[in-house]
């Protein structure tokens, strides 16, 4: 696909220079008043630097991917690009109209019908009435909502609300589309339709900024990548180069995510534990038992769990779950299902889960490791002895082009 | 203030759409629908005219059955007292509805403001528009009732136009300030709700201003609502001409309130995205 911008468009669509965004947190409204009264120099707040030193340019027809863990500043950068949040310092010029796929249900009034909400949303977007009337048939058709457009939005499923929001956002006139990857979910048919529409828009010379933690999606759509790490621009450049350098930085492989890391605070379920037996350490190792920065698809993996029993425990169950980085549970197993009866457990020890071949493709995956008193009736109703919820990262790299997606099954092609 | 008004004016279609969506939402899923927009103020008119004339009208000086009143007093008697109260209620409704809905308005539209790059000032502006429209519907019905009972002087109604414009400016000033400050501390909405009854009873809506003791007349002189009430009463039910001083003071206070509210809003709007 030809993506080079025409020479007549001399100014880039987006030019961000030295962007910095600092959020201030005041313990109470009074602290703000006190700070105001105390004059310059006094500080009654704590600061969080969400973005620092971000600078890039984006031309027309280009797609930029924002790569980074949760809390790395992707959403803040998207909000600055769509003009909702102002940077604390630095500048961000956008020379065109912006449409967003963020928070798709926002702006909808649940009591109004889909059509009435379209009227209102078009006003929020600053569209003229006749523009909306031209677009309406296409928006409705793409959303697949049909007659439901006359029903109040409160009767819609969350998927229907998203389809309406998505359909509106991709059909209004714009030059730059901001996408939060989390939104590219929903039923599979609509998801495929959405991705097709995004590619179509790119080929029409629209620009896209896509925030994601999935390397696969980013390589599929983006020309350029910007890697964010704790609000800093760790890498920026052509997709292939950034991914290569990203994967080379080995320090990011199988590591325990430190306490207070913002990554998992949002997703981890705080849970009371019973104690008695603790997980002392988890290592993700290759088939030979060596610690390596990344594991290869299709190769053996050993997950080694060290435990320490503070008092003797009868038949505890060790459980390991693998999650994708958006929280999708991919796989899970436990010692009861693996028919490893541990009997009475005392003192320190180790159990190891051995995958003969890990059939996951390129990406960072999260491991939850827990020790439980029993398996049934439900993990939700029970308290574990100890649980490290999504606390370990397992980096998988596909050495060969096995195919796309998350899972890989050993296969071959035949012609009959 | 100019910049803010220009901004709101340039997005007036959006203000109207916010208002429309609010109204449509309010009457959605109700069998009578928009008829409620008329029934509710109609019920108010009935309540004020009937109750105040029958019960209170008897007790205020000059009311039905009360002692004879001095000549030239603006307070009508009998059913006229109910009309007198309702005419004063209309401008108060604008202030009250704004004070109730404006402080939380930016917060309520938080999701919208976080996603769409719209000027936040349109949100309190839509609240004021909603308050003015509701009062206008009630006012229009009231005018019909007045005409039916032969009390209407159409020429005097013209005085309502500048009065409503100024009152809307005052309400917008209050709405802008309260909605912005409430983002810093929710105390603002609670404080406004707590102070509102004081203002209501300090305003001669349900009683004639003469009923205030002389020692409290200074409070009436300072109350910017007095000029609006006098004007509304004169325009709709007649009686004494509004006092020039009160009208000038009300107009000045309205412009001042808008200037102050707009200044507060403009000074703080940079923080909104982070506070929502």
XYZ file of C-alpha atoms in Angstrom:
692
model
C 0.000 0.000 0.000
C 1.276 3.463 -0.875
C 1.248 5.547 2.250
C 3.570 8.394 1.343
C 1.804 11.699 1.840
C 1.420 14.001 -1.117
C 3.971 16.774 -1.302
C 1.323 19.493 -1.243
C 0.563 18.662 2.388
C 3.716 20.203 3.769
C 2.730 20.443 7.438
C 2.401 17.119 9.216
C -1.035 16.271 10.531
C 0.250 15.954 14.065
C 3.320 17.527 15.551
C 3.975 16.884 19.211
C 6.952 18.528 20.850
C 8.327 17.807 24.276
C 4.929 16.962 25.732
C 4.719 16.708 29.459
C 1.682 16.051 31.605
C 1.752 16.208 35.346
C -1.295 15.349 37.407
C -1.649 16.850 40.852
C -3.353 14.989 43.628
C -4.651 16.919 46.584
C -5.483 14.902 49.680
C -8.585 17.077 50.192
C -10.144 20.206 48.707
C -8.858 22.116 51.730
C -5.272 21.331 50.786
C -5.856 23.200 47.553
C -7.165 26.237 49.410
C -4.260 26.073 51.849
C -1.790 25.909 48.977
C -3.434 28.895 47.313
C -3.287 30.927 50.512
C 0.245 29.925 51.448
C 1.599 31.610 48.349
C 4.297 30.488 45.939
C 6.604 27.697 46.983
C 4.147 25.942 49.263
C 3.148 22.442 48.192
C 0.192 20.573 49.566
C -0.171 18.042 46.762
C 1.675 15.122 45.319
C 2.432 14.898 41.652
C 2.310 12.126 39.122
C 4.117 12.600 35.852
C 1.949 10.806 33.331
C 3.937 11.894 30.273
C 7.358 13.402 29.858
C 9.426 14.352 26.840
C 7.093 13.003 24.180
C 7.774 14.236 20.654
C 6.744 12.831 17.283
C 5.248 13.736 13.947
C 2.506 11.975 12.069
C 1.774 12.531 8.395
C -1.480 12.041 6.528
C -2.256 8.416 5.790
C 0.129 7.207 8.465
C -0.710 4.971 11.384
C 1.105 5.352 14.666
C 0.951 2.681 17.330
C 1.303 3.484 21.007
C 2.798 0.505 22.725
C 3.022 0.234 26.466
C 1.674 -1.396 29.586
C -1.371 -0.073 31.435
C -0.451 3.159 33.162
C 2.360 3.952 30.757
C 0.588 7.077 29.488
C -1.181 5.838 26.342
C -4.600 7.114 27.378
C -3.236 10.468 28.528
C -1.524 10.914 25.171
C -4.743 10.045 23.331
C -6.659 12.574 25.439
C -4.131 15.275 24.616
C -4.365 14.413 20.922
C -8.143 14.699 20.909
C -7.938 18.079 22.630
C -9.692 17.143 25.855
C -6.652 17.343 28.128
C -4.059 20.088 27.929
C -0.402 19.210 28.310
C 1.354 20.747 31.296
C 4.123 21.883 28.961
C 5.180 21.315 25.392
C 2.986 21.636 22.361
C 0.721 19.399 20.371
C -0.589 20.640 17.037
C -3.225 18.685 15.185
C -3.931 20.188 11.770
C -7.176 18.439 11.052
C -10.382 17.004 12.415
C -10.210 14.290 15.039
C -12.574 11.414 15.682
C -12.163 9.050 18.600
C -12.836 5.455 19.511
C -12.438 6.043 23.225
C -15.142 5.520 25.787
C -17.728 4.716 23.102
C -20.825 5.033 25.238
C -19.946 8.561 26.400
C -22.394 11.254 25.435
C -25.303 8.874 24.963
C -28.490 9.547 26.874
C -30.001 6.216 27.903
C -33.558 7.537 27.724
C -33.293 8.632 24.117
C -33.531 6.418 21.067
C -30.511 5.496 18.983
C -31.555 7.981 16.332
C -32.069 10.806 18.827
C -28.672 10.033 20.298
C -27.134 10.261 16.844
C -28.646 13.735 16.512
C -27.152 14.777 19.813
C -23.762 13.146 19.276
C -23.429 14.851 15.910
C -23.812 18.152 17.763
C -21.122 17.130 20.229
C -18.905 16.422 17.243
C -19.798 19.768 15.705
C -21.411 18.278 12.588
C -23.950 20.142 10.539
C -27.451 18.748 10.365
C -27.317 17.967 6.656
C -23.979 16.178 7.047
C -25.562 13.876 9.594
C -28.559 13.200 7.382
C -26.214 12.180 4.555
C -24.295 9.875 6.877
C -27.180 8.414 8.845
C -28.066 5.537 6.494
C -24.452 4.371 6.397
C -24.007 4.704 10.160
C -27.155 2.693 10.813
C -26.283 0.053 8.255
C -22.749 -0.420 9.563
C -23.940 -0.651 13.165
C -26.374 -3.393 12.200
C -28.895 -1.993 14.676
C -31.732 -1.636 12.155
C -35.098 -1.084 13.827
C -33.472 -0.891 17.247
C -32.423 2.658 16.289
C -35.887 3.796 17.384
C -35.666 2.094 20.768
C -34.250 3.840 23.821
C -30.550 3.187 24.317
C -31.254 1.843 27.803
C -32.687 -1.266 26.134
C -29.425 -1.891 24.238
C -26.820 -4.409 25.265
C -23.376 -2.971 25.928
C -22.275 -4.447 22.613
C -25.008 -2.565 20.777
C -24.008 0.716 22.427
C -20.418 0.129 21.336
C -21.477 -0.674 17.781
C -23.440 2.542 17.557
C -20.561 4.585 18.990
C -18.041 2.872 16.737
C -20.157 3.283 13.650
C -20.641 6.997 14.299
C -16.936 7.570 14.970
C -15.718 5.907 11.772
C -18.248 7.553 9.469
C -18.015 11.209 10.474
C -15.544 13.293 8.475
C -12.115 13.308 10.106
C -8.413 13.335 9.356
C -7.171 11.585 12.467
C -8.791 8.649 14.236
C -7.759 7.808 17.792
C -8.340 4.223 18.837
C -8.021 2.543 22.180
C -7.451 -1.101 21.417
C -9.552 -2.263 24.321
C -12.512 -1.199 22.232
C -11.750 -3.483 19.359
C -13.624 -6.235 21.087
C -17.201 -7.299 20.759
C -18.669 -9.986 18.653
C -16.346 -11.434 16.133
C -18.209 -10.433 13.002
C -18.368 -6.832 14.062
C -14.729 -6.919 15.094
C -13.674 -8.088 11.636
C -15.920 -5.510 10.032
C -14.295 -2.867 12.230
C -10.749 -3.835 11.320
C -11.692 -3.864 7.640
C -13.135 -0.382 7.997
C -9.968 0.846 9.722
C -7.796 -0.472 6.889
C -10.139 1.117 4.361
C -9.805 4.469 6.133
C -6.026 4.200 6.087
C -6.040 3.565 2.361
C -8.202 6.694 1.962
C -5.401 8.755 3.476
C -6.814 9.045 6.988
C -4.351 8.879 9.840
C -4.681 6.668 12.853
C -3.232 6.519 16.336
C -3.815 3.117 17.901
C -3.033 2.431 21.548
C -2.419 -1.196 22.313
C -0.414 -3.664 24.273
C -0.657 -6.249 21.586
C 2.320 -6.451 19.270
C 0.279 -8.420 16.767
C -2.375 -5.742 16.177
C 0.212 -3.005 16.064
C 2.311 -4.708 13.409
C -0.817 -5.389 11.377
C -1.941 -1.767 11.257
C 0.882 0.638 12.094
C 3.766 2.148 10.144
C 5.369 3.665 13.202
C 5.476 2.748 16.826
C 6.018 4.778 19.943
C 6.957 2.737 22.965
C 5.927 4.305 26.258
C 7.468 3.295 29.527
C 6.157 5.030 32.624
C 5.264 8.103 30.619
C 8.572 8.329 28.816
C 9.152 7.770 25.173
C 11.423 4.730 25.288
C 11.533 4.199 21.533
C 9.973 5.720 18.454
C 10.430 4.743 14.827
C 9.361 2.371 12.077
C 7.358 -0.573 13.412
C 9.838 -3.325 12.560
C 12.749 -1.549 14.141
C 10.930 -0.665 17.342
C 9.658 -4.201 17.777
C 13.120 -5.646 17.232
C 14.673 -3.346 19.796
C 11.764 -3.843 22.173
C 12.225 -7.576 22.107
C 15.987 -7.260 22.472
C 15.759 -5.435 25.743
C 15.934 -8.530 27.833
C 15.371 -6.973 31.216
C 11.667 -6.966 30.529
C 11.358 -10.723 30.408
C 10.152 -13.062 33.112
C 10.293 -10.855 36.127
C 8.272 -10.331 39.200
C 6.393 -7.123 38.793
C 7.304 -4.970 41.716
C 4.800 -3.972 44.349
C 3.201 -0.677 43.489
C 3.663 -1.226 39.785
C 0.669 0.500 38.278
C 0.354 -2.190 35.652
C -1.496 -4.661 37.767
C -3.157 -2.554 40.367
C -6.108 -2.009 38.113
C -6.697 -5.605 37.207
C -5.620 -7.638 40.204
C -8.394 -8.728 42.510
C -7.561 -7.903 46.095
C -8.229 -11.043 47.989
C -7.902 -12.171 51.537
C -5.583 -15.095 51.957
C -5.556 -17.814 54.585
C -1.789 -17.798 55.108
C -0.409 -21.114 56.373
C 1.367 -21.720 53.091
C 3.064 -19.006 51.058
C 4.411 -18.748 47.556
C 8.034 -17.830 48.096
C 9.050 -17.399 44.489
C 8.148 -18.205 40.910
C 10.525 -18.708 38.021
C 9.650 -19.104 34.383
C 12.331 -21.302 32.834
C 13.023 -22.931 29.516
C 13.085 -26.688 28.936
C 16.577 -27.075 30.289
C 15.700 -25.208 33.455
C 17.629 -22.065 32.525
C 16.288 -18.557 33.100
C 16.050 -16.906 29.696
C 14.778 -13.461 28.698
C 12.196 -14.911 26.381
C 10.714 -18.253 25.562
C 10.119 -19.681 22.121
C 6.707 -20.738 20.828
C 6.395 -24.509 20.674
C 9.267 -25.133 23.068
C 9.029 -26.580 26.583
C 8.510 -24.256 29.546
C 8.977 -24.973 33.221
C 7.180 -22.882 35.799
C 8.905 -23.445 39.085
C 7.013 -22.519 42.239
C 8.817 -22.364 45.569
C 6.590 -22.484 48.619
C 6.997 -22.239 52.349
C 4.467 -23.826 54.673
C 4.242 -22.009 57.987
C 2.258 -24.903 59.389
C 1.536 -28.364 57.978
C -1.198 -28.372 55.318
C -3.062 -31.397 53.921
C -3.295 -31.681 50.127
C -2.953 -28.100 49.012
C -3.626 -27.419 45.366
C -1.262 -25.312 43.284
C -2.895 -23.479 40.434
C -1.359 -21.618 37.481
C -3.312 -19.464 35.066
C -2.112 -17.702 31.931
C -3.693 -14.404 30.918
C -3.267 -12.216 27.914
C -2.249 -8.691 28.883
C -5.814 -7.397 28.502
C -6.964 -9.851 31.153
C -8.338 -12.572 28.884
C -7.872 -15.916 30.609
C -6.111 -18.165 28.126
C -5.313 -21.290 30.032
C -5.224 -22.707 33.514
C -4.437 -25.882 35.336
C -3.812 -27.161 38.837
C -2.130 -29.975 40.643
C -5.444 -31.753 41.310
C -6.209 -31.953 37.622
C -2.640 -32.904 36.929
C -3.113 -35.665 39.467
C -0.239 -34.609 41.623
C -1.349 -35.365 45.150
C 0.925 -33.491 47.484
C -0.178 -35.133 50.718
C 0.920 -33.406 53.865
C 3.066 -30.398 53.044
C 5.543 -29.053 55.573
C 8.423 -26.582 55.461
C 9.832 -25.425 52.162
C 9.581 -27.100 48.809
C 9.134 -26.710 45.094
C 6.552 -27.815 42.565
C 7.111 -27.360 38.860
C 4.544 -27.132 36.102
C 6.028 -28.428 32.879
C 4.535 -27.477 29.548
C 5.813 -29.888 26.917
C 5.361 -27.161 24.368
C 3.975 -23.668 24.942
C 1.573 -23.028 22.108
C 1.312 -19.277 22.446
C 2.494 -16.766 19.879
C 4.486 -13.539 20.225
C 3.589 -11.410 23.206
C 3.783 -10.800 26.911
C 1.579 -13.053 28.998
C 0.755 -12.840 32.664
C 0.797 -15.652 35.148
C -1.295 -16.037 38.249
C 0.064 -18.505 40.755
C -1.961 -19.582 43.745
C -2.188 -22.226 46.461
C -5.695 -23.301 47.396
C -7.229 -25.599 50.000
C -9.429 -27.359 47.428
C -10.636 -27.004 43.907
C -14.430 -27.118 44.216
C -17.065 -25.819 44.253
C -15.660 -22.524 43.037
C -12.544 -20.459 43.260
C -14.684 -17.390 43.640
C -16.239 -18.538 46.870
C -13.019 -19.760 48.432
C -10.064 -18.045 49.912
C -6.630 -19.187 48.790
C -3.722 -19.883 51.106
C -1.801 -17.458 48.923
C -2.332 -15.905 45.514
C -0.052 -13.873 43.278
C -2.642 -12.613 40.818
C -1.210 -11.834 37.368
C 2.059 -11.059 39.031
C 4.552 -12.615 36.618
C 5.316 -11.860 33.012
C 6.164 -14.552 30.511
C 7.517 -13.284 27.236
C 6.995 -15.542 24.261
C 8.671 -14.996 20.968
C 7.827 -16.809 17.774
C 11.065 -17.567 16.010
C 9.412 -18.552 12.766
C 6.380 -17.072 11.108
C 3.955 -19.677 12.442
C 0.940 -17.534 11.753
C -1.094 -14.880 13.492
C -3.245 -14.725 16.590
C -2.511 -15.911 20.086
C -2.470 -19.670 19.864
C -0.413 -21.844 17.664
C -1.083 -25.491 16.922
C 1.518 -27.681 15.328
C 0.439 -28.137 11.752
C 1.438 -28.706 8.185
C -0.206 -28.066 4.842
C -1.012 -30.840 2.438
C -2.264 -30.906 -1.083
C -4.550 -33.753 -2.007
C -16.708 37.357 29.668
C -16.891 38.368 26.006
C -14.797 35.391 24.911
C -16.964 33.036 26.920
C -20.220 34.445 25.597
C -18.870 34.278 22.049
C -17.886 30.665 22.623
C -21.313 29.723 23.949
C -22.986 31.622 21.111
C -20.889 29.902 18.455
C -21.963 26.527 19.862
C -25.588 27.541 20.454
C -26.807 24.570 18.421
C -24.965 22.317 20.850
C -26.447 24.143 23.852
C -29.876 23.641 22.334
C -29.110 19.990 21.689
C -28.000 19.449 25.299
C -31.187 21.122 26.433
C -33.269 19.093 23.988
C -31.670 15.844 25.040
C -32.333 16.777 28.672
C -35.992 17.559 27.976
C -36.547 14.501 25.767
C -34.936 12.335 28.440
C -37.094 13.899 31.142
C -40.350 13.024 29.406
C -39.287 9.747 27.779
C -41.114 6.664 29.010
C -44.029 8.670 30.362
C -47.466 8.250 28.868
C -48.369 11.937 28.980
C -44.931 12.977 27.674
C -44.651 16.684 26.943
C -48.077 17.340 28.403
C -46.281 17.242 31.751
C -44.300 20.289 30.690
C -47.628 22.108 30.733
C -49.424 20.215 33.512
C -46.697 20.784 36.094
C -46.596 24.598 35.800
C -50.403 24.635 35.467
C -50.650 22.838 38.773
C -48.295 25.450 40.223
C -50.518 28.254 39.027
C -53.563 26.595 40.568
C -51.728 26.024 43.834
C -50.406 29.545 44.094
C -53.562 31.327 43.084
C -55.937 29.110 45.041
C -53.926 28.487 48.183
C -52.376 31.896 48.552
C -55.588 33.742 47.838
C -57.739 31.577 50.027
C -55.430 31.088 52.970
C -52.726 33.699 53.065
C -54.533 36.341 51.108
C -56.921 36.642 54.027
C -54.128 37.447 56.429
C -51.910 39.913 54.650
C -52.799 43.547 54.896
C -55.255 44.312 52.144
C -56.061 40.694 51.500
C -59.627 39.563 51.285
C -61.179 40.095 54.646
C -58.177 42.032 55.962
C -58.179 45.616 57.109
C -58.571 48.344 54.527
C -55.333 49.122 52.730
C -53.786 52.498 52.082
C -54.378 53.925 48.650
C -51.865 53.121 45.922
C -50.477 50.037 47.587
C -49.227 47.577 44.948
C -50.631 44.532 46.670
C -53.828 43.319 45.143
C -56.312 41.413 47.190
C -58.298 38.210 46.816
C -57.346 36.025 43.907
C -55.079 38.871 42.843
C -52.733 37.937 45.659
C -52.279 34.488 44.164
C -51.390 36.098 40.846
C -49.024 38.440 42.657
C -47.205 35.482 44.221
C -47.030 33.538 41.000
C -45.650 36.491 39.035
C -42.851 36.713 41.588
C -42.346 32.970 41.532
C -41.485 32.939 37.819
C -38.167 34.823 38.035
C -37.325 32.944 41.207
C -37.860 29.607 39.364
C -35.052 30.504 36.973
C -32.603 31.131 39.792
C -33.723 28.135 41.803
C -33.580 25.640 38.953
C -30.133 26.898 37.957
C -28.899 26.700 41.542
C -30.166 23.128 41.813
C -28.843 21.814 38.525
C -25.773 23.864 37.640
C -23.317 22.936 40.416
C -23.212 19.240 39.453
C -23.664 19.793 35.735
C -20.029 19.510 34.634
C -19.616 16.380 36.738
C -22.766 14.842 35.305
C -21.463 15.414 31.804
C -17.984 14.209 32.765
C -17.919 11.286 30.359
C -18.991 13.531 27.500
C -16.438 16.198 28.348
C -13.667 13.610 28.609
C -14.388 12.282 25.161
C -15.555 15.217 23.043
C -13.512 18.375 22.657
C -16.453 20.691 23.341
C -16.212 23.956 25.276
C -17.348 23.073 28.821
C -19.209 26.376 29.137
C -22.045 24.966 27.006
C -23.028 22.666 29.874
C -24.002 25.320 32.468
C -25.415 27.371 29.586
C -27.769 24.506 28.760
C -28.836 24.367 32.425
C -29.759 28.042 32.299
C -31.549 27.559 28.991
C -33.534 24.748 30.547
C -34.463 26.880 33.566
C -35.483 29.809 31.373
C -37.563 27.592 29.085
C -39.402 25.967 31.984
C -40.170 29.389 33.447
C -41.212 30.583 29.994
C -43.709 27.737 29.607
C -45.141 28.498 33.018
C -45.131 32.203 32.176
C -46.948 31.650 28.891
C -49.668 29.665 30.634
C -49.896 32.346 33.278
C -50.360 34.962 30.594
C -53.199 32.911 29.123
C -54.850 32.717 32.530
C -54.383 36.466 33.021
C -55.876 37.187 29.629
C -58.813 34.909 30.353
C -59.525 36.765 33.588
C -59.154 40.101 31.860
C -56.095 41.259 33.773
C -53.602 41.444 30.957
C -51.947 44.562 29.558
C -50.001 43.269 26.553
C -47.771 46.342 26.204
C -46.342 45.925 29.691
C -45.274 42.371 28.801
C -42.547 43.860 26.632
C -40.676 44.745 29.809
C -40.163 41.034 30.385
C -37.740 40.655 27.490
C -34.850 42.692 28.949
C -35.664 41.384 32.439
C -35.418 37.756 31.351
C -32.220 38.454 29.422
C -30.595 40.033 32.467
C -31.880 37.343 34.788
C -30.485 34.677 32.468
C -27.139 36.472 32.604
C -27.190 36.389 36.381
C -28.155 32.713 36.393
C -25.396 31.931 33.907
C -22.861 33.734 36.079
C -23.937 31.710 39.112
C -24.042 28.499 37.074
C -20.581 29.006 35.620
C -19.010 29.758 38.993
C -20.801 26.974 40.879
C -20.187 24.285 38.252
C -16.484 25.133 38.025
C -15.846 25.437 41.768
C -17.801 22.278 42.511
C -15.162 20.303 40.627
C -12.600 21.264 43.258
C -14.793 20.337 46.186
C -18.303 18.907 46.173
C -19.000 21.193 49.135
C -20.055 23.869 46.670
C -23.191 22.009 45.567
C -24.130 21.285 49.182
C -23.482 24.873 50.251
C -25.606 26.246 47.401
C -28.431 23.871 48.327
C -28.182 24.924 51.966
C -28.115 28.656 51.244
C -30.889 28.647 48.655
C -33.818 28.629 51.157
C -32.326 31.668 52.911
C -32.256 33.536 49.645
C -35.797 32.376 48.857
C -37.229 33.705 52.082
C -35.164 36.882 51.866
C -36.841 37.481 48.504
C -40.425 38.792 48.652
C -41.955 35.990 46.608
C -44.621 34.765 48.997
C -45.034 37.993 50.917
C -45.218 41.636 49.938
C -42.005 43.554 50.532
C -43.902 45.854 52.874
C -44.253 42.891 55.205
C -40.542 43.067 55.946
C -39.803 45.068 59.058
C -38.032 48.358 58.480
C -34.920 46.978 60.176
C -34.602 44.411 57.345
C -35.347 46.661 54.394
C -31.611 47.069 53.771
C -31.415 43.335 52.979
C -34.148 43.779 50.423
C -32.317 46.712 48.877
C -29.225 44.544 48.441
C -31.105 41.542 47.069
C -30.628 41.573 43.291
C -33.834 39.569 42.846
C -36.047 42.419 44.016
C -35.769 44.412 40.789
C -36.604 41.318 38.739
C -39.620 40.516 40.898
C -40.923 44.068 40.761
C -40.531 44.140 36.989
C -42.175 40.743 36.489
C -45.131 41.727 38.694
C -45.640 45.038 37.035
C -45.415 43.482 33.553
C -47.838 40.670 34.257
C -50.255 41.699 36.975
C -49.793 45.465 37.092
C -49.621 47.553 40.224
C -46.912 50.041 41.053
C -44.098 50.770 38.611
C -40.845 49.084 39.620
C -38.432 51.270 41.521
C -35.708 52.600 39.251
C -33.072 52.054 41.892
C -34.012 48.395 42.380
C -34.081 47.753 38.638
C -30.717 49.409 38.042
C -29.208 47.537 40.960
C -30.578 44.205 39.670
C -29.243 44.870 36.180
C -25.824 45.822 37.519
C -25.753 42.780 39.776
C -26.668 40.531 36.832
C -23.844 41.870 34.679
C -21.487 41.701 37.657
C -22.468 38.100 38.427
C -21.894 37.063 34.839
C -18.521 38.824 34.712
C -17.422 37.178 37.950
C -18.759 33.748 36.989
C -17.132 33.928 33.566
C -13.840 35.012 35.127
C -13.859 32.115 37.611
C -14.761 29.691 34.846
C -12.026 30.906 32.504
C -9.411 30.876 35.264
C -10.200 27.306 36.252
C -11.150 25.597 32.982
C -7.602 24.416 32.345
C -7.985 22.078 35.309
C -11.356 20.618 34.287
C -10.052 17.699 32.252
C -7.960 16.559 35.202
C -10.752 16.992 37.732
C -13.544 15.272 35.849
